Short mmCIF file of C-alpha atoms and ligand atoms in Angstrom, two decimals:
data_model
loop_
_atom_site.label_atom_id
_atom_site.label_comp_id
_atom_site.label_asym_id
_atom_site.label_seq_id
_atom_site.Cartn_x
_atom_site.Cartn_y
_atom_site.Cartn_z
CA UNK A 1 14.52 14.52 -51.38
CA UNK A 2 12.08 16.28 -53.69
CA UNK A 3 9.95 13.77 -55.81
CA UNK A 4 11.01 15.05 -58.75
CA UNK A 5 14.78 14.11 -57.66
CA UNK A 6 13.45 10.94 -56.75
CA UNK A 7 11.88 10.07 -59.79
CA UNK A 8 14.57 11.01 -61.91
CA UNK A 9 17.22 8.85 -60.06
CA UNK A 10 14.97 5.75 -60.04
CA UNK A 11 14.92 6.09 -64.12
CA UNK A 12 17.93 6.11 -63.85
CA UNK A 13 18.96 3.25 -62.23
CA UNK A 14 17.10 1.46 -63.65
CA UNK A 15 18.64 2.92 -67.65
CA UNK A 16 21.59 2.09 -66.33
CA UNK A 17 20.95 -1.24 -64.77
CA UNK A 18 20.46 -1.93 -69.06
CA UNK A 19 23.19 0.63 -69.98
CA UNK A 20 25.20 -1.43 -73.16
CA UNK A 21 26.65 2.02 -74.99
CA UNK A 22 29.14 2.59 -72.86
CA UNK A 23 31.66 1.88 -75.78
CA UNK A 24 30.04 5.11 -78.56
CA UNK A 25 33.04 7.56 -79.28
CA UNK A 26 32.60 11.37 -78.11
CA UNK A 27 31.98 12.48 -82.04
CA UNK A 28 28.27 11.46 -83.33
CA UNK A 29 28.20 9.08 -85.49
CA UNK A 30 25.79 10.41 -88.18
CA UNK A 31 27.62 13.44 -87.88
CA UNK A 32 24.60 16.07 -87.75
CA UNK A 33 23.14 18.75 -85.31
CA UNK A 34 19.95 19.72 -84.58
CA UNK A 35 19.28 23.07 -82.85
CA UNK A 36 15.77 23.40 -81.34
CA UNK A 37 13.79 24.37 -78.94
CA UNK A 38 13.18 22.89 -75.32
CA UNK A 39 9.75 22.87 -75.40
CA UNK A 40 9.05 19.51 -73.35
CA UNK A 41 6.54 18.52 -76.12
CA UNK A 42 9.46 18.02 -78.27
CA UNK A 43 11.63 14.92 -78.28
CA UNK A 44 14.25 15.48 -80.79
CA UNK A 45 14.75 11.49 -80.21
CA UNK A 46 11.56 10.48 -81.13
CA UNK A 47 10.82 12.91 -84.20
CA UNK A 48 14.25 12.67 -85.63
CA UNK A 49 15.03 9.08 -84.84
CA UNK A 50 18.03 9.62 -82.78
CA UNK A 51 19.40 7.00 -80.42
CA UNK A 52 22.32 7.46 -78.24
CA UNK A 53 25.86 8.54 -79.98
CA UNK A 54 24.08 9.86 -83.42
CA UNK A 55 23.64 13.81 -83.22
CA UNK A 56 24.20 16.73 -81.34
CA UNK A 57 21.23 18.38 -79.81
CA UNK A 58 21.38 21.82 -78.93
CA UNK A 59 18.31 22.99 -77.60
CA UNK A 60 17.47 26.78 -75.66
CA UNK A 61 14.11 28.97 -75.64
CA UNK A 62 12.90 28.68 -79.18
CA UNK A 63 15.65 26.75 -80.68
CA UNK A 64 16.96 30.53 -81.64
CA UNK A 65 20.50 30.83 -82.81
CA UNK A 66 21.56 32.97 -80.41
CA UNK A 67 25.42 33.28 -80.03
CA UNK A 68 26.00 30.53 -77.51
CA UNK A 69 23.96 28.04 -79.72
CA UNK A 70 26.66 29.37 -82.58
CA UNK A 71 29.34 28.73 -80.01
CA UNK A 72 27.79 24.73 -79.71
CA UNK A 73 27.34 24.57 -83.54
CA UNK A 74 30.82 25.66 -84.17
CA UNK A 75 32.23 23.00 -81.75
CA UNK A 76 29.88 20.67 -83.57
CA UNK A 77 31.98 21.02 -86.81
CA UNK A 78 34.92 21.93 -86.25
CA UNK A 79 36.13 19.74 -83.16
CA UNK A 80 33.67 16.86 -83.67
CA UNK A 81 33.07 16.53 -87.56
CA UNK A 82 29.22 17.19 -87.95
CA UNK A 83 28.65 18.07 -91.79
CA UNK A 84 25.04 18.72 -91.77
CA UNK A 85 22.69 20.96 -89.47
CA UNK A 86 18.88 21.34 -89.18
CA UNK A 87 16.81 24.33 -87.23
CA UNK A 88 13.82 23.57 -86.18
CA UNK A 89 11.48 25.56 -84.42
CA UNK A 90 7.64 24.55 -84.06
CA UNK A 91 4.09 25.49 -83.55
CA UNK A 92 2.72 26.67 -80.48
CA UNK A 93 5.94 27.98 -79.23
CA UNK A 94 5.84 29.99 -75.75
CA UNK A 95 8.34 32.57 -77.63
CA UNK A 96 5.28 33.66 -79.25
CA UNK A 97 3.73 34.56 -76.09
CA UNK A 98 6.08 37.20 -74.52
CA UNK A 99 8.07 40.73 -75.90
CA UNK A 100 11.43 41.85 -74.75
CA UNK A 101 8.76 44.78 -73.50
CA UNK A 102 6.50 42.54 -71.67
CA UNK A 103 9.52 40.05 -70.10
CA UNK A 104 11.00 42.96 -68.74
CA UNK A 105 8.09 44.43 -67.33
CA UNK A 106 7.21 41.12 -65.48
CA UNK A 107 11.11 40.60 -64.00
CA UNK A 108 11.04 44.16 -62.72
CA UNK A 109 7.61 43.53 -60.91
CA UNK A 110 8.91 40.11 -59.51
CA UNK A 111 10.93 36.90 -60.07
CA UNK A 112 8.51 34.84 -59.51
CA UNK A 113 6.76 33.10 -62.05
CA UNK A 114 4.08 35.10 -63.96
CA UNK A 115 0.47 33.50 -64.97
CA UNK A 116 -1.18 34.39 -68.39
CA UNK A 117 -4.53 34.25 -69.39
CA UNK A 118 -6.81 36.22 -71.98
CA UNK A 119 -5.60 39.37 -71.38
CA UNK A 120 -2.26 38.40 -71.34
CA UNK A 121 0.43 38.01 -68.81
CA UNK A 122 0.40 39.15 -64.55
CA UNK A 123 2.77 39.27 -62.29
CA UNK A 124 1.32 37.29 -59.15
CA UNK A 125 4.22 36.93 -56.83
CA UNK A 126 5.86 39.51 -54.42
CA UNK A 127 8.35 41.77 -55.46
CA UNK A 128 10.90 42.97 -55.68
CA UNK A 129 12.00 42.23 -58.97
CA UNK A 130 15.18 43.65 -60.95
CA UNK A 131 15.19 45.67 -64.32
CA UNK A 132 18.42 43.71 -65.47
CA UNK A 133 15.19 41.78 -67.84
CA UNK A 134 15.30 44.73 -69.47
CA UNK A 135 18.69 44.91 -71.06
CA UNK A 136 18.37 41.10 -72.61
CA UNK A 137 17.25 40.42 -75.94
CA UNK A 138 14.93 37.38 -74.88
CA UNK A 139 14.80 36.69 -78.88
CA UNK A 140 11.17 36.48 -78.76
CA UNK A 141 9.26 34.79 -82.21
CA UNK A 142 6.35 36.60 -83.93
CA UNK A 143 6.27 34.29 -86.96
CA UNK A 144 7.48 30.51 -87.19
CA UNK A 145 8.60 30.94 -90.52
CA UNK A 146 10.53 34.08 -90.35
CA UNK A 147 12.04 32.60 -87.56
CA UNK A 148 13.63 29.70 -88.62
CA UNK A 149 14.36 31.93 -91.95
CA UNK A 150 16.26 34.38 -90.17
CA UNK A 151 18.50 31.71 -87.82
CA UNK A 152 19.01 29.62 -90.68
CA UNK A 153 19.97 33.18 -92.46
CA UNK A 154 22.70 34.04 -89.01
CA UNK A 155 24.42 30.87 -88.84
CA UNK A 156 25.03 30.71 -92.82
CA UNK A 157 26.50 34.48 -93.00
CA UNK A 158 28.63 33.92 -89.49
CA UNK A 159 31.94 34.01 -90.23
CA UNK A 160 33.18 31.23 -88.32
CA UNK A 161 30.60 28.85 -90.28
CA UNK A 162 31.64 27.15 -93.31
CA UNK A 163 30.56 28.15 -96.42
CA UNK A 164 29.97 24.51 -97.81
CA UNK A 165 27.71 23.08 -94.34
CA UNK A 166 24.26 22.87 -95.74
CA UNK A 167 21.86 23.99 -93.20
CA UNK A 168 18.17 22.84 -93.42
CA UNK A 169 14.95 24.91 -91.78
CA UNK A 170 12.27 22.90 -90.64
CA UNK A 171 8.65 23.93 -88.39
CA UNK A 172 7.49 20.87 -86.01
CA UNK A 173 4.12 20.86 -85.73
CA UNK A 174 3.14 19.50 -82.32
CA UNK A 175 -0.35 18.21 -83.32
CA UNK A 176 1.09 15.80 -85.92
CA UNK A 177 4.12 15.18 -84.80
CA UNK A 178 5.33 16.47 -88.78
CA UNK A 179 8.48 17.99 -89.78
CA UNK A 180 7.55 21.23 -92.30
CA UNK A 181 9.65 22.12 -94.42
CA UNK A 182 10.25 26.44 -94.15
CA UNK A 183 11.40 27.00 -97.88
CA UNK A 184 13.31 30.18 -97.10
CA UNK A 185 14.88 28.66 -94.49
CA UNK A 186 15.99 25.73 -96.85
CA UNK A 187 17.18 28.76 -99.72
CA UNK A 188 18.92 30.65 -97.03
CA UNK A 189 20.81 27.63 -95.88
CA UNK A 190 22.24 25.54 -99.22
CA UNK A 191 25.95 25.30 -99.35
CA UNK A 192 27.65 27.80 -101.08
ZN1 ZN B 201 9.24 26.56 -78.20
#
């Protein structure tokens, strides 16, 4: 068995040897999402102070609001009663690091995983790749702020959210540890 594997079912045992919230109903009990990103810096836990049963999490590549996290946020409210929904993005964020262009480029060199450094990104491993990279909108980030603007901005004009869920836009920064408010973000998202 791979470490990794091995690591992950010992923490496990032993969580479970402990396990008392067995009893939490499927709907969280605070009754908010988060949508983020799944940068392993991050512990939505931690800097939101979530414990088992309170929120949803929904977390991809940048914590964009791309349709499936739309599908989850959907769900979120209208099967399971959230009322209230924050996007947060943060600093440092890998989606700042890439292009549609440049992701493409790398998958049709190789699958394998690419290396950066000062001149930017290389395809090390052996080909052949596949130029189905290149018809994916990897919904890259060129500024935090816009970013969180413009999700916050999608899920409030998508017609299958409700008008009245307010939707809050926040930058973690992951040297402090700090929630940041994104003021556009928190205009585009009141209730109307
Ligand atoms: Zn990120």
């Amino acid at each position: 068995m791979s470490q990794i594997l091995n690591e992950v079912l010992s923490a496990n045992q032993a969580y479970a040897a402990s396990f008392n919230k067995g009893h939490l109903p499927l709907p969280p009990g605070r009754h908010f999402a988060i949508l983020t990103c799944m940068d392993a810096r991050l512990d939505p836990a931690k800097y939101a102070g979530l414990t088992e049963g309170d929120a949803h999490v929904i977390r991809n590549a940048g914590g964009r609001a791309s349709d499936d996290a739309i599908r989850s946020l959907v769900i979120s409210y209208k099967l399971l009663g959230t009322r209230e929904w924050l996007v947060i993005h943060h600093t440092d964020c890998g989606m700042e690091l890439f292009t549609n262009e440049i992701m493409g480029d790398l998958l049709s060199n190789s699958l394998e995983t690419a290396t950066i450094d000062a001149s930017g990104w290389h395809d090390v491993g052996k080909g052949p790749g596949c130029t189905d990279g290149k018809y994916i909108n990897w919904l890259t980030i060129k500024n935090q702020e816009q970013s969180v603007a413009e999700d916050v901005m999608r899920i409030r004009n998508h017609v299958l959210v409700p008008k009245n869920i307010p939707i809050y836009g926040f930058i973690y920064d992951v040297r402090s540890g700090k929630l940041v408010e994104v003021p556009a973000a928190m205009a585009a998202g009141r209730p109307l």
